[in-house]
């Protein structure tokens, strides 16, 4: 298979970073999955990355792909429907979800990682119940408090998680965050630790529907080592695999 784009080797290098960070933290590298953040990438590129990821993983778990914008999510999922149908690919929504885009999102995503309020959760629930399906969701937490970031504030996260977990048609799979935009590793790391503490608190609560809320989706190209050190189970990687995006977004 031609590897002239370098995707397979960059993915392998990212995987090595993850594995090294996990081992250093005394964790099993197999407990950390890489989600390919594919915004702005064309379908051929995504296919190449998915094939490389499947080969690298060497197991039959689906490759995770995340999209930020509903329009792109829908277009790509349509073009990648064959991979979704065979169970090779699982698509997550990792961008802010507007309630008027819920139907389109549900048609394509198997997990919405960005639930940040009860209203959007209730709208997802209503839809899922009507369609007779279950959707995995994560509660997005704004651990850094930066105004530009979506997510519920950390103090309100456990209560929101319990409310979401109690809704029919939804399965609370865990928690997601975007790390602080800071050069200070201690600050970034403290944010990731905060998400883990929220997860552990919710798991320990025994509230209905929370027993499966184990995932911690945190860490990107620039801070994935810190996230893995603090317990990430999913790191969302774009630049490390695809190279720099043409336009920041
Ligand atoms: C783009 C994006 C990523 C990946 O970012 P990189 O720095 O390119 O690895 C991860 N998570 C979210 C929510 C994103 O929008």
mmCIF file of N, CA and C and ligand atoms in Angstrom, residues 17 35-39 41 66-68 93-96 113-114 140 176-178 217-224 235-245 249, ligand 1:
data_model
loop_
_atom_site.group_PDB
_atom_site.id
_atom_site.type_symbol
_atom_site.label_atom_id
_atom_site.label_comp_id
_atom_site.label_asym_id
_atom_site.label_seq_id
_atom_site.Cartn_x
_atom_site.Cartn_y
_atom_site.Cartn_z
ATOM 1 N N UNK A 17 3.816 7.597 21.065
ATOM 2 C CA UNK A 17 3.755 8.614 22.131
ATOM 3 C C UNK A 17 2.739 8.211 23.186
ATOM 4 N N UNK A 35 -8.622 8.555 18.769
ATOM 5 C CA UNK A 35 -9.713 8.982 17.886
ATOM 6 C C UNK A 35 -9.121 9.932 16.860
ATOM 7 N N UNK A 36 -9.389 9.666 15.593
ATOM 8 C CA UNK A 36 -8.882 10.519 14.524
ATOM 9 C C UNK A 36 -9.789 11.732 14.380
ATOM 10 N N UNK A 37 -9.248 12.913 14.669
ATOM 11 C CA UNK A 37 -10.019 14.153 14.505
ATOM 12 C C UNK A 37 -9.845 14.597 13.055
ATOM 13 N N UNK A 38 -10.898 14.419 12.256
ATOM 14 C CA UNK A 38 -10.752 14.495 10.801
ATOM 15 C C UNK A 38 -11.295 15.779 10.177
ATOM 16 N N UNK A 39 -11.550 16.803 10.991
ATOM 17 C CA UNK A 39 -12.085 18.046 10.406
ATOM 18 C C UNK A 39 -11.154 18.567 9.317
ATOM 19 N N UNK A 41 -10.308 17.279 6.603
ATOM 20 C CA UNK A 41 -9.651 16.255 5.781
ATOM 21 C C UNK A 41 -10.642 15.671 4.775
ATOM 22 N N UNK A 66 -13.693 11.435 14.740
ATOM 23 C CA UNK A 66 -14.488 12.508 15.308
ATOM 24 C C UNK A 66 -14.598 13.685 14.366
ATOM 25 N N UNK A 67 -15.796 14.239 14.287
ATOM 26 C CA UNK A 67 -16.027 15.434 13.476
ATOM 27 C C UNK A 67 -16.598 16.547 14.350
ATOM 28 N N UNK A 68 -16.303 17.795 13.986
ATOM 29 C CA UNK A 68 -16.727 18.948 14.779
ATOM 30 C C UNK A 68 -18.001 19.608 14.294
ATOM 31 N N UNK A 93 -19.372 12.708 17.427
ATOM 32 C CA UNK A 93 -19.505 14.158 17.310
ATOM 33 C C UNK A 93 -18.671 14.783 18.422
ATOM 34 N N UNK A 94 -17.673 15.598 18.039
ATOM 35 C CA UNK A 94 -16.790 16.194 19.053
ATOM 36 C C UNK A 94 -16.847 17.716 19.047
ATOM 37 N N UNK A 95 -17.776 18.277 18.251
ATOM 38 C CA UNK A 95 -17.949 19.724 18.234
ATOM 39 C C UNK A 95 -19.243 20.118 18.924
ATOM 40 N N UNK A 96 -19.401 21.395 19.143
ATOM 41 C CA UNK A 96 -20.597 21.878 19.822
ATOM 42 C C UNK A 96 -21.853 21.512 19.026
ATOM 43 N N UNK A 113 -20.000 13.383 22.051
ATOM 44 C CA UNK A 113 -19.088 13.608 23.184
ATOM 45 C C UNK A 113 -19.298 14.965 23.837
ATOM 46 N N UNK A 114 -20.202 15.772 23.276
ATOM 47 C CA UNK A 114 -20.248 17.183 23.645
ATOM 48 C C UNK A 114 -21.562 17.612 24.283
ATOM 49 N N UNK A 140 -19.460 17.008 28.241
ATOM 50 C CA UNK A 140 -18.278 17.848 28.019
ATOM 51 C C UNK A 140 -18.138 18.835 29.171
ATOM 52 N N UNK A 176 -15.739 14.309 28.498
ATOM 53 C CA UNK A 176 -14.838 14.827 27.479
ATOM 54 C C UNK A 176 -14.422 16.233 27.870
ATOM 55 N N UNK A 177 -13.176 16.582 27.553
ATOM 56 C CA UNK A 177 -12.768 17.976 27.730
ATOM 57 C C UNK A 177 -11.699 18.353 26.719
ATOM 58 N N UNK A 178 -11.562 19.644 26.525
ATOM 59 C CA UNK A 178 -10.461 20.211 25.745
ATOM 60 C C UNK A 178 -9.530 20.885 26.747
ATOM 61 N N UNK A 217 -12.361 11.255 27.438
ATOM 62 C CA UNK A 217 -11.888 11.711 26.135
ATOM 63 C C UNK A 217 -11.170 13.033 26.344
ATOM 64 N N UNK A 218 -9.852 12.967 26.398
ATOM 65 C CA UNK A 218 -9.080 14.193 26.663
ATOM 66 C C UNK A 218 -7.673 14.032 26.124
ATOM 67 N N UNK A 219 -7.100 15.152 25.674
ATOM 68 C CA UNK A 219 -5.773 15.144 25.090
ATOM 69 C C UNK A 219 -5.858 15.237 23.579
ATOM 70 N N UNK A 220 -5.023 16.111 22.999
ATOM 71 C CA UNK A 220 -4.943 16.294 21.561
ATOM 72 C C UNK A 220 -3.449 16.228 21.206
ATOM 73 N N UNK A 221 -3.104 16.605 19.986
ATOM 74 C CA UNK A 221 -1.710 16.469 19.550
ATOM 75 C C UNK A 221 -0.731 17.103 20.546
ATOM 76 N N UNK A 222 -1.040 18.279 21.032
ATOM 77 C CA UNK A 222 -0.083 19.026 21.840
ATOM 78 C C UNK A 222 0.002 18.605 23.296
ATOM 79 N N UNK A 223 -1.033 17.923 23.790
ATOM 80 C CA UNK A 223 -1.039 17.643 25.237
ATOM 81 C C UNK A 223 -1.448 16.207 25.565
ATOM 82 N N UNK A 224 -1.298 15.312 24.582
ATOM 83 C CA UNK A 224 -1.816 13.963 24.826
ATOM 84 C C UNK A 224 -1.045 13.210 25.906
ATOM 85 N N UNK A 235 -7.755 9.623 23.245
ATOM 86 C CA UNK A 235 -7.117 10.887 22.884
ATOM 87 C C UNK A 235 -7.534 11.231 21.464
ATOM 88 N N UNK A 236 -7.857 12.499 21.235
ATOM 89 C CA UNK A 236 -8.372 12.934 19.939
ATOM 90 C C UNK A 236 -7.256 13.623 19.167
ATOM 91 N N UNK A 237 -6.812 12.989 18.085
ATOM 92 C CA UNK A 237 -5.603 13.442 17.419
ATOM 93 C C UNK A 237 -5.882 13.851 15.975
ATOM 94 N N UNK A 238 -5.490 15.057 15.640
ATOM 95 C CA UNK A 238 -5.605 15.532 14.263
ATOM 96 C C UNK A 238 -4.239 15.802 13.668
ATOM 97 N N UNK A 239 -3.652 16.921 14.079
ATOM 98 C CA UNK A 239 -2.391 17.394 13.500
ATOM 99 C C UNK A 239 -1.288 16.340 13.496
ATOM 100 N N UNK A 240 -1.166 15.578 14.555
ATOM 101 C CA UNK A 240 -0.081 14.591 14.646
ATOM 102 C C UNK A 240 -0.181 13.550 13.536
ATOM 103 N N UNK A 241 -1.390 13.304 13.055
ATOM 104 C CA UNK A 241 -1.588 12.275 12.031
ATOM 105 C C UNK A 241 -1.678 12.890 10.633
ATOM 106 N N UNK A 242 -2.399 14.011 10.530
ATOM 107 C CA UNK A 242 -2.705 14.576 9.212
ATOM 108 C C UNK A 242 -1.802 15.748 8.827
ATOM 109 N N UNK A 243 -0.995 16.216 9.758
ATOM 110 C CA UNK A 243 -0.220 17.432 9.506
ATOM 111 C C UNK A 243 -1.052 18.648 9.836
ATOM 112 N N UNK A 244 -0.424 19.817 9.728
ATOM 113 C CA UNK A 244 -1.121 21.048 10.099
ATOM 114 C C UNK A 244 -2.296 21.286 9.167
ATOM 115 N N UNK A 245 -3.403 21.737 9.740
ATOM 116 C CA UNK A 245 -4.570 22.065 8.919
ATOM 117 C C UNK A 245 -4.334 23.391 8.216
ATOM 118 N N UNK A 249 -9.373 26.419 12.843
ATOM 119 C CA UNK A 249 -10.808 26.515 13.069
ATOM 120 C C UNK A 249 -11.190 25.775 14.322
HETATM 121 C C1 LIG B 1 -9.336 19.485 16.128
HETATM 122 C C2 LIG B 1 -9.698 18.831 17.401
HETATM 123 C C3 LIG B 1 -8.865 17.856 17.978
HETATM 124 C C4 LIG B 1 -7.513 17.492 17.417
HETATM 125 O O1 LIG B 1 -6.626 18.574 17.530
HETATM 126 P P1 LIG B 1 -5.093 18.461 17.090
HETATM 127 O O2 LIG B 1 -4.423 19.500 17.892
HETATM 128 O O3 LIG B 1 -5.060 18.729 15.631
HETATM 129 O O4 LIG B 1 -4.637 17.087 17.424
HETATM 130 C C5 LIG B 1 -9.313 17.245 19.146
HETATM 131 N N1 LIG B 1 -10.484 17.563 19.717
HETATM 132 C C6 LIG B 1 -11.308 18.484 19.191
HETATM 133 C C7 LIG B 1 -12.589 18.784 19.867
HETATM 134 C C8 LIG B 1 -10.931 19.145 18.019
HETATM 135 O O5 LIG B 1 -11.733 20.082 17.519
#
